[in-house]
Every structure is written in structure tokens, then in C-alpha cells.
Amino acid sequence: MKNIILIICVFAFVKANAQNRQDSTTVYKKRVLETVEVDFLSSYYSQDGDNAAVSGGIGTEELTDVTSAFIISIPLNDDDVLTIDAGVSAYTSASSSNVNPFDDGPADPYQASSGASSSDLWANLTGSYSHSSNDRNTIWSAKLAVSSEYDYFSLGVGGSYTKLFNEKNTEVSISGNVYIDTWNAIYPSELRPFGKEGSGLNNSFFTQNTITGNLNYSPRFNEFNDEGRNSYSLGFSFSQILHKNVQGSLALDLIQQQGLLSTPFQRVYFSDVEDSFIDNFQLADAIERLPDSRFKVAIGGRLNWYLNEILTIRTFYRYYFDDWGINSHTASIALPIKITGKFTLYPSYRIYTQTAADYFRPHEAALSTDEFYTSDYDLSEYSANQFGFGVSYTDIFAKAHLWKFGLKSIDLKFYQYDRDTSFSSNIITAGFKFAMD
């Protein structure tokens, strides 16, 4: 009997200790995010060129944009994180100002107008929630996004599911997003008198301005009946640690768009219609007309190779195609160089090539008998090169402080982008990451 009692006591003691270890593991498991983190991101972007879609493939593409965003990540408990992303972008555009080029002085596609369309403000707010399993091998997330600008409003929902296998050496994920967008269609100023309630050439716009060239100006214009656009995306990714110093990943993205895919204020000029002008500005023969559906596929991969404590090689390639006839290739390489324990340099290079969409026509190359047409050079055939350089400062101990937040990192980057058309752009970005003490 004594032996039986002893065995029972030992069993109870072992079970109690095992339970205590299990409880201890549950209580003291590593949190997904230890503390509140705040990212402040900012950028300054400028571009120029001579193929503005607003003026039918000719004219200035000059534009500047300043963007600021805050990203706040809040740990709700050991497993759950709430992230709030709020951003504002303000731009000034000589190109879009020519939606109405006749409001001050002689109109010219290569000169900016001072109209209301010369600047705009875009605002975005995104909230996302993520949950990680106790073993950190399963992660799911959900998000809600809303954005707005003068002529556009967008509402989006999405989510993702990630699974890690093979002692976290293998990762598989799937994601999906739905965006419901609405245009507030704005048309070129000379076409508005030909709308549903317009009076054509009898409108005061034409009686107060003198038409030269073809005096019987008669554009092909109908307002869009449906101003909605829906976008659906589905993404798959696979990541694998191939070696202690090498990691690779593959990704597949599928996107379906339906609705108003044309930009209402982009002009088109027909080669078989005589030109009409006011001042130096050619009056639109029509606005951009594109199909109401588009299916896109992108397949890509990354390979990152950690050479040593100083140098890492990061490579990327993507092939893209859609049912509008565009095929493109993107390849890039980045070489992070760790020069000290806290500072890293980021030289990079990216090359991009694409074929033209089936509906692209240069200035005055479309025909009035065509069903679809655009003179937007973003849909033309071109190749582009982008050179970048950046520097990053990282302090895992966050010794520098701003109020109750410690500074974890600073990232500064510059990119120069050039197409083999006249288009070029520059962007400077800055990012600051803070963590609450």
C-alpha cells in the first residue's frame, strides 16, 4: 500500500510540474510585437516629360508630389497586432491643370494652367488586424482601407493567411483584396458643352473663344453612364530557406478589374478628323476609351544571398501580362553594404521593359472608326532604368528618444528613373521607426 501511495504522489507531483511548465510557457511565450511601434514615412517626387495623356500624348508631364504617412502598430496581447496606416499626398501638376487650359491666358499644351485641376489632395486610412498562433506557425490578417481625392473614392477590404513549416524554413501564404471605387468623372473643358445637357457650339465657352482650323468642331463624345470600378486580386507566395545564407521566394498575383477603366479627362486626337484649335491648344476629338474589363497576371521571384557580415545580394524578377496586350519584364538587384554596426548603404538598379497595349495610339494616330483608343504613354511600348542609393541607420537598443519613443531606425533613399521616351522622374524617401519604451 505504501508503494502505491508513493507512486500516486510521484505521479501527481510530475503532472503538477508539467502543468506548471505548460502554464509558464503560455504566460511567458514571446510576444509577436513587444511594444507600440510608430513609423513616419515621407517622400518628395518630381517628374517631367513631353507626352501628357491629358493633352492627347503631347505636352508637359511636369508634376510634383509630397507624401506623408504614419503607421502605428499596437500589440493587443501576445498574439494580436492592430496596425493603423494613415497617409496624405498633395500634388501640383502642370499636366492635369490642362483639363481646362483656357481659364487664364493663351492655352498651350506645354504650359501649365492655373485651374482647379492643377493640384489635388489624396488621403488614405487603412486598418489591419493580425493574429498569430501559439507556435507562431500560422498567421492570419484582415484589413479595411478607404481613400479619397477630388474625383475618386475607393473602399477596400482584404485578408491573408500564412503557414510556416519545416521549423519555419518554409512559408506559404495566400492573400486577397477587393476594392470598390467610384469616379466623379471630370471631362476636358471643351467637351462639356457636348454633354447630356450641353448646347454644343452655341455654348458661351465657344462664343467667347475663337476656333481656328476646322470651324465645324464636332467631337465624338458621350458621358460615361457607369462611373464605378471594381478590382479583385488574389496572391500566392512561397518562401524557402535554401541554405543558411540563401533564401528564395516565388509569387503569383491575379487581378481582375471591371467597370470604368478609362480616365475621363484624357484626350484623344483622330488622324482622319481635321484639327480645331483655340489659341495654341488642339481641341479634343474624343476622350480615352478602353474596355470595361482587364485581367492581369504577374509571376515573380526573389533570391537573397548573404555573402558575409558586410555584403548581401538581393535579386528580383517579375513577368507580367494582361488581356490588353501588355507584356513586361522587371529585374532588379540591390547590394546592402554594412559599413558599421549601425550604418548600411543601399545601392540598387532596376530595369523594366513592356510592349504596348492593343489600344495605344500616339498623338493623332487613332481613327474615328476605332472602338477603343488611348494616347496614355504609360500604356505604350517603352523601357526604363532606375538607379537608387540609400543609407540606413539602425539602433536595436533605441538609445535616442523622442518623448516616450526610442528611435530604432532611419532610412533615406533616392531614386532616379528614366524611360527611353522623354519621361524622367526623381523621388526622395525618408523613414523613421520609433518604439515605445
Coordinates of C-alpha atoms in Angstrom, one line a residue:
M1 CA 0.0 0.0 0.0
K2 CA 2.9 2.4 0.9
N3 CA 4.4 1.8 -2.6
I4 CA 1.0 2.5 -4.3
I5 CA 0.7 5.7 -2.3
L6 CA 4.2 6.7 -3.2
I7 CA 3.6 6.1 -6.9
I8 CA 0.4 8.2 -6.8
C9 CA 2.3 11.0 -5.1
V10 CA 5.1 10.9 -7.6
F11 CA 2.7 10.9 -10.5
A12 CA 0.8 13.8 -9.0
F13 CA 4.0 15.8 -8.5
V14 CA 5.2 15.1 -12.0
K15 CA 1.8 16.1 -13.5
A16 CA 1.7 19.3 -11.5
N17 CA 5.2 20.2 -12.6
A18 CA 4.3 19.5 -16.2
Q19 CA 1.2 21.6 -15.9
N20 CA 3.2 24.4 -14.3
R21 CA 5.7 24.3 -17.2
Q22 CA 2.9 24.4 -19.7
D23 CA 1.3 27.3 -17.9
S24 CA 4.7 29.0 -17.7
T25 CA 5.1 28.5 -21.4
T26 CA 1.7 30.0 -22.1
V27 CA 2.3 33.0 -19.8
Y28 CA 5.8 33.8 -20.9
K29 CA 5.7 33.0 -24.6
K30 CA 7.4 35.6 -26.8
R31 CA 5.0 38.3 -28.0
V32 CA 4.6 38.9 -31.7
L33 CA 5.2 42.6 -31.1
E34 CA 6.8 43.7 -27.8
T35 CA 5.7 47.3 -27.7
V36 CA 3.9 50.0 -29.7
E37 CA 5.9 51.0 -32.8
V38 CA 5.4 54.1 -34.9
D39 CA 6.7 54.6 -38.5
F40 CA 6.8 58.0 -40.0
L41 CA 7.3 58.0 -43.8
S42 CA 7.7 60.9 -46.2
S43 CA 8.7 61.4 -49.8
Y44 CA 9.2 64.1 -52.4
Y45 CA 8.5 63.1 -56.0
S46 CA 9.0 65.1 -59.2
Q47 CA 8.6 64.2 -62.9
D48 CA 8.7 65.7 -66.3
G49 CA 8.2 64.7 -70.0
D50 CA 6.5 65.7 -73.2
N51 CA 3.8 63.1 -73.7
A52 CA 0.9 64.1 -71.4
A53 CA -2.2 61.9 -71.7
V54 CA -4.3 64.9 -70.6
S55 CA -3.5 66.7 -73.9
G56 CA -3.6 63.6 -76.1
G57 CA 0.0 62.4 -76.0
I58 CA 1.8 65.7 -76.3
G59 CA 2.5 68.5 -73.8
T60 CA 4.1 68.8 -70.4
E61 CA 4.1 66.0 -67.9
E62 CA 5.5 68.1 -65.1
L63 CA 4.3 67.1 -61.6
T64 CA 5.5 67.3 -58.0
D65 CA 4.1 65.4 -55.1
V66 CA 4.7 65.4 -51.4
T67 CA 3.5 62.4 -49.3
S68 CA 3.5 61.8 -45.6
A69 CA 2.3 58.7 -43.7
F70 CA 2.1 57.4 -40.2
I71 CA 2.0 53.7 -39.5
I72 CA 1.1 52.7 -35.9
S73 CA 1.5 49.1 -34.8
I74 CA -0.2 48.2 -31.5
P75 CA 0.2 44.9 -29.7
L76 CA -3.2 44.0 -28.3
N77 CA -1.9 40.9 -26.5
D78 CA 0.8 38.3 -27.0
D79 CA -0.7 37.1 -30.3
D80 CA -2.6 40.0 -31.9
V81 CA -1.5 43.3 -33.5
L82 CA -3.6 46.2 -34.7
T83 CA -2.0 48.4 -37.4
I84 CA -3.3 51.8 -38.5
D85 CA -1.8 53.4 -41.6
A86 CA -2.8 57.0 -42.4
G87 CA -1.4 59.0 -45.3
V88 CA -1.8 62.2 -47.2
S89 CA -0.4 63.1 -50.6
A90 CA -0.5 66.6 -52.1
Y91 CA 0.5 67.2 -55.7
T92 CA 0.8 70.0 -58.2
S93 CA 0.6 69.1 -61.8
A94 CA 1.1 71.1 -65.0
S95 CA -0.3 68.2 -67.0
S96 CA -3.6 67.8 -65.2
S97 CA -4.0 71.5 -65.0
N98 CA -4.8 71.3 -68.7
V99 CA -8.0 69.5 -68.1
N100 CA -9.1 73.2 -68.5
P101 CA -6.3 75.1 -70.2
F102 CA -8.5 78.0 -71.2
D103 CA -9.0 79.7 -67.9
D104 CA -6.0 82.1 -67.9
G105 CA -4.1 83.4 -70.9
P106 CA -3.3 81.7 -74.2
A107 CA -3.8 78.0 -73.9
D108 CA -0.8 75.8 -74.7
P109 CA -0.2 72.0 -74.0
Y110 CA 3.3 72.8 -72.9
Q111 CA 2.3 75.4 -70.4
A112 CA 0.6 74.9 -67.1
S113 CA -2.9 76.4 -66.4
S114 CA -3.9 77.7 -63.0
G115 CA -7.2 75.9 -62.9
A116 CA -8.7 73.8 -60.1
S117 CA -7.3 70.6 -61.6
S118 CA -3.7 71.9 -61.3
S119 CA -3.5 70.4 -57.7
D120 CA -5.2 67.8 -55.6
L121 CA -5.1 66.1 -52.2
W122 CA -5.2 62.4 -51.7
A123 CA -5.9 60.9 -48.3
N124 CA -5.8 57.2 -47.2
L125 CA -6.7 55.3 -44.0
T126 CA -6.1 51.6 -43.6
G127 CA -6.7 49.5 -40.5
S128 CA -5.4 45.9 -40.3
Y129 CA -5.6 43.2 -37.7
S130 CA -3.3 40.1 -37.5
H131 CA -3.3 37.1 -35.3
S132 CA -0.5 34.5 -34.7
S133 CA -1.0 31.0 -33.3
N134 CA 0.8 30.0 -30.1
D135 CA 3.5 28.2 -32.1
R136 CA 3.8 31.2 -34.5
N137 CA 3.4 28.9 -37.4
T138 CA 0.0 30.3 -38.5
I139 CA -0.8 33.9 -39.1
W140 CA -4.0 35.4 -40.5
S141 CA -4.9 39.0 -41.1
A142 CA -7.7 41.2 -42.2
K143 CA -7.8 44.9 -43.4
L144 CA -10.1 47.7 -44.3
A145 CA -9.0 50.6 -46.4
V146 CA -10.5 53.9 -47.6
S147 CA -9.0 56.6 -49.8
S148 CA -10.3 59.7 -51.4
E149 CA -9.3 62.5 -53.7
Y150 CA -11.2 65.2 -55.7
D151 CA -12.5 62.9 -58.4
Y152 CA -12.1 59.5 -56.9
F153 CA -13.2 57.4 -53.9
S154 CA -12.1 53.9 -53.0
L155 CA -13.1 51.4 -50.4
G156 CA -11.2 48.2 -49.9
V157 CA -11.2 45.0 -47.8
G158 CA -8.7 42.2 -47.7
G159 CA -7.0 39.5 -45.8
S160 CA -4.2 36.9 -45.8
Y161 CA -3.3 33.5 -44.4
T162 CA 0.2 32.4 -43.8
K163 CA 1.6 29.0 -42.8
L164 CA 5.1 28.1 -41.8
F165 CA 6.5 24.6 -42.0
N166 CA 9.8 22.7 -41.7
E167 CA 11.0 24.5 -38.5
K168 CA 10.0 27.9 -40.1
N169 CA 12.2 27.3 -43.1
T170 CA 9.3 27.1 -45.4
E171 CA 6.5 29.7 -45.7
V172 CA 3.3 29.6 -47.8
S173 CA 0.7 32.3 -47.9
I174 CA -2.4 33.4 -49.7
S175 CA -4.0 36.9 -49.8
G176 CA -7.0 38.5 -51.3
N177 CA -8.3 42.0 -51.8
V178 CA -11.4 43.7 -53.1
Y179 CA -11.6 47.4 -54.0
I180 CA -14.8 49.2 -54.8
D181 CA -14.1 52.5 -56.5
T182 CA -16.2 55.4 -57.8
W183 CA -15.2 58.1 -60.2
N184 CA -16.6 61.7 -60.1
A185 CA -16.0 62.0 -63.8
I186 CA -14.3 65.3 -64.9
Y187 CA -14.1 65.8 -68.7
P188 CA -11.9 68.2 -70.8
S189 CA -13.5 71.6 -70.7
E190 CA -14.1 71.9 -74.5
L191 CA -16.2 68.6 -74.4
R192 CA -18.5 69.6 -71.6
P193 CA -20.8 71.7 -73.8
F194 CA -21.4 68.5 -75.9
G195 CA -22.6 66.5 -72.8
K196 CA -26.2 65.5 -72.0
E197 CA -27.4 68.9 -71.1
G198 CA -25.0 71.0 -73.3
S199 CA -25.7 73.3 -76.2
G200 CA -22.7 72.4 -78.3
L201 CA -21.1 75.3 -80.3
N202 CA -23.8 77.6 -79.0
N203 CA -22.4 77.4 -75.5
S204 CA -20.8 80.6 -74.1
F205 CA -17.4 78.8 -74.0
F206 CA -17.3 78.8 -77.8
T207 CA -18.9 82.2 -78.3
Q208 CA -16.3 83.8 -76.0
N209 CA -13.3 82.0 -77.7
T210 CA -12.3 81.9 -81.3
I211 CA -11.9 78.5 -83.0
T212 CA -9.2 78.2 -85.7
G213 CA -8.6 75.3 -88.1
N214 CA -11.7 73.3 -88.5
L215 CA -14.5 75.7 -87.6
N216 CA -17.1 72.9 -87.6
Y217 CA -15.8 71.4 -84.4
S218 CA -17.8 68.2 -83.7
P219 CA -16.2 65.8 -81.2
R220 CA -17.1 62.2 -80.6
F221 CA -18.2 62.5 -77.0
N222 CA -20.6 60.7 -74.7
E223 CA -20.5 60.9 -70.9
F224 CA -19.9 57.6 -69.1
N225 CA -23.1 56.1 -67.7
D226 CA -21.3 54.0 -65.1
E227 CA -18.6 55.6 -63.0
G228 CA -17.8 52.6 -60.8
R229 CA -14.7 50.4 -60.9
N230 CA -14.2 47.1 -59.0
S231 CA -10.8 45.4 -58.6
Y232 CA -10.3 41.9 -57.3
S233 CA -6.9 40.4 -56.5
L234 CA -5.6 37.1 -55.4
G235 CA -2.0 36.4 -54.4
F236 CA 0.0 33.3 -53.7
S237 CA 3.6 33.2 -52.3
F238 CA 6.1 30.5 -51.4
S239 CA 9.3 31.2 -49.5
Q240 CA 12.1 28.8 -48.7
I241 CA 15.4 29.0 -46.9
L242 CA 17.7 27.1 -49.3
H243 CA 20.9 27.4 -47.3
K244 CA 21.9 29.1 -44.1
N245 CA 22.9 32.1 -46.4
V246 CA 20.4 31.8 -49.2
Q247 CA 16.6 32.4 -49.2
G248 CA 14.3 32.3 -52.2
S249 CA 10.7 33.1 -52.8
L250 CA 8.1 32.8 -55.6
A251 CA 4.9 34.8 -56.0
L252 CA 1.8 34.7 -58.3
D253 CA -0.7 37.6 -58.4
L254 CA -4.0 37.6 -60.3
I255 CA -6.0 40.8 -60.7
Q256 CA -9.4 41.3 -62.3
Q257 CA -10.8 44.8 -62.9
Q258 CA -14.3 45.7 -64.1
G259 CA -16.0 49.0 -64.7
L260 CA -14.8 52.4 -65.8
L261 CA -11.1 51.7 -66.6
S262 CA -10.8 54.8 -68.8
T263 CA -9.6 58.1 -67.4
P264 CA -12.4 60.6 -68.2
F265 CA -10.1 63.7 -68.7
Q266 CA -7.5 62.2 -71.0
R267 CA -7.9 63.5 -74.6
V268 CA -7.5 61.6 -77.9
Y269 CA -7.0 63.1 -81.4
F270 CA -8.0 61.3 -84.6
S271 CA -5.9 61.2 -87.7
D272 CA -9.0 61.3 -90.0
V273 CA -10.6 64.4 -88.4
E274 CA -9.5 67.9 -89.3
D275 CA -7.9 69.7 -86.3
S276 CA -9.6 72.5 -84.4
F277 CA -7.8 74.9 -82.1
I278 CA -8.3 77.6 -79.5
D279 CA -5.1 79.6 -79.1
N280 CA -2.3 77.0 -79.3
F281 CA -4.3 74.2 -77.8
Q282 CA -5.9 71.5 -80.0
L283 CA -9.5 70.7 -79.1
A284 CA -10.1 67.1 -78.2
D285 CA -11.7 64.8 -80.8
A286 CA -12.7 62.3 -78.1
I287 CA -11.7 61.1 -74.6
E288 CA -9.8 57.9 -73.9
R289 CA -12.0 54.8 -74.4
L290 CA -10.8 51.4 -73.0
P291 CA -12.6 48.1 -72.4
D292 CA -14.6 47.8 -69.2
S293 CA -12.6 44.7 -68.0
R294 CA -9.0 43.8 -67.6
F295 CA -7.3 40.7 -66.3
K296 CA -3.7 40.9 -65.1
V297 CA -1.2 38.2 -64.2
A298 CA 2.2 38.7 -62.5
I299 CA 4.7 35.9 -61.7
G300 CA 7.9 36.8 -59.9
G301 CA 10.7 35.5 -57.7
R302 CA 13.4 36.7 -55.3
L303 CA 16.7 35.3 -54.3
N304 CA 18.7 36.8 -51.4
W305 CA 22.2 35.7 -50.8
Y306 CA 24.0 36.6 -47.5
L307 CA 27.7 36.6 -48.5
N308 CA 29.2 37.8 -45.3
E309 CA 28.7 40.3 -42.5
I310 CA 29.3 43.2 -44.9
L311 CA 27.6 42.3 -48.2
T312 CA 24.2 40.8 -49.1
I313 CA 22.9 40.4 -52.7
R314 CA 19.1 40.8 -53.2
T315 CA 17.7 40.0 -56.7
F316 CA 14.2 40.1 -58.1
Y317 CA 12.5 39.2 -61.4
R318 CA 8.8 39.5 -62.5
Y319 CA 7.0 38.7 -65.7
Y320 CA 3.6 40.4 -66.2
F321 CA 0.9 40.1 -68.9
D322 CA -2.7 41.1 -69.3
D323 CA -5.5 40.8 -71.8
W324 CA -4.9 44.3 -73.2
G325 CA -1.8 43.1 -74.9
I326 CA 0.9 44.3 -72.5
N327 CA 3.8 42.0 -71.6
S328 CA 6.5 43.3 -69.3
H329 CA 9.8 42.2 -67.6
T330 CA 11.2 43.6 -64.4
A331 CA 14.6 42.8 -63.0
S332 CA 16.4 44.4 -60.1
I333 CA 19.4 44.0 -57.9
A334 CA 20.2 45.6 -54.5
L335 CA 23.5 45.3 -52.7
P336 CA 23.2 46.3 -49.0
I337 CA 26.6 47.1 -47.7
K338 CA 27.0 47.1 -43.9
I339 CA 29.8 49.6 -43.2
T340 CA 29.4 49.7 -39.4
G341 CA 27.2 48.1 -36.8
K342 CA 24.6 50.7 -37.3
F343 CA 25.0 52.0 -40.8
T344 CA 24.2 50.3 -44.1
L345 CA 24.4 51.6 -47.7
Y346 CA 21.8 50.5 -50.3
P347 CA 22.9 50.9 -53.9
S348 CA 20.3 49.4 -56.4
Y349 CA 19.4 49.1 -60.0
R350 CA 16.2 48.2 -61.8
I351 CA 15.3 47.6 -65.4
Y352 CA 11.8 47.5 -66.9
T353 CA 10.5 46.8 -70.4
Q354 CA 7.0 46.5 -71.8
T355 CA 5.1 46.1 -75.0
A356 CA 2.3 48.5 -76.0
A357 CA -1.4 47.9 -75.2
D358 CA -3.5 46.9 -78.2
Y359 CA -5.4 50.2 -77.9
F360 CA -2.4 52.6 -77.6
R361 CA -2.1 55.2 -80.3
P362 CA 0.4 58.1 -80.3
H363 CA -0.9 61.7 -80.9
E364 CA -3.2 61.8 -83.9
A365 CA -2.8 58.2 -84.8
A366 CA -6.2 56.8 -83.7
L367 CA -9.1 56.6 -86.2
S368 CA -12.6 57.8 -85.5
T369 CA -13.8 54.3 -86.5
D370 CA -11.8 52.6 -83.7
E371 CA -13.8 51.2 -80.8
F372 CA -11.1 51.7 -78.2
Y373 CA -8.2 54.2 -78.1
T374 CA -5.8 55.9 -75.7
S375 CA -2.7 58.1 -76.0
D376 CA -1.5 57.4 -72.5
Y377 CA 2.2 56.7 -72.8
D378 CA 2.0 54.5 -69.6
L379 CA 0.4 52.0 -72.0
S380 CA 2.9 52.5 -74.8
E381 CA 6.0 50.4 -75.6
Y382 CA 9.0 51.5 -73.6
S383 CA 11.9 50.5 -71.5
A384 CA 13.1 52.2 -68.3
N385 CA 16.1 52.2 -66.0
Q386 CA 16.1 53.2 -62.3
F387 CA 19.2 53.8 -60.2
G388 CA 18.9 54.1 -56.4
F389 CA 21.0 54.8 -53.4
G390 CA 20.2 54.8 -49.8
V391 CA 21.6 54.8 -46.3
S392 CA 20.1 53.2 -43.2
Y393 CA 20.8 53.8 -39.5
T394 CA 19.7 51.0 -37.1
D395 CA 19.9 51.0 -33.3
I396 CA 18.2 47.9 -31.8
F397 CA 18.6 49.5 -28.3
A398 CA 16.8 52.7 -29.4
K399 CA 19.0 54.9 -27.2
A400 CA 17.9 58.2 -28.9
H401 CA 14.4 59.3 -27.8
L402 CA 11.5 61.5 -28.8
W403 CA 9.2 61.8 -25.9
K404 CA 8.4 58.2 -24.8
F405 CA 9.6 56.7 -28.0
G406 CA 13.0 55.3 -28.8
L407 CA 14.4 55.7 -32.3
K408 CA 15.1 52.3 -33.8
S409 CA 16.0 53.2 -37.4
I410 CA 16.3 55.9 -40.1
D411 CA 16.1 55.1 -43.8
L412 CA 16.9 57.7 -46.5
K413 CA 16.8 56.7 -50.2
F414 CA 17.0 58.4 -53.6
Y415 CA 15.8 57.0 -57.0
Q416 CA 16.4 58.3 -60.5
Y417 CA 14.1 56.9 -63.1
D418 CA 14.4 57.4 -66.9
R419 CA 12.3 56.0 -69.8
D420 CA 13.5 55.8 -73.4
T421 CA 10.8 58.3 -74.1
S422 CA 11.1 61.9 -72.8
F423 CA 9.8 60.9 -69.4
S424 CA 12.0 61.0 -66.2
S425 CA 11.4 61.3 -62.5
N426 CA 13.2 61.5 -59.1
I427 CA 12.0 60.5 -55.7
I428 CA 13.5 61.1 -52.2
T429 CA 12.1 59.0 -49.4
A430 CA 12.7 59.1 -45.6
G431 CA 11.5 56.7 -43.0
F432 CA 11.8 56.8 -39.2
K433 CA 10.8 54.0 -36.9
F434 CA 10.1 54.5 -33.2
A435 CA 9.3 52.1 -30.4
M436 CA 7.6 52.9 -27.1
D437 CA 9.7 52.3 -24.0

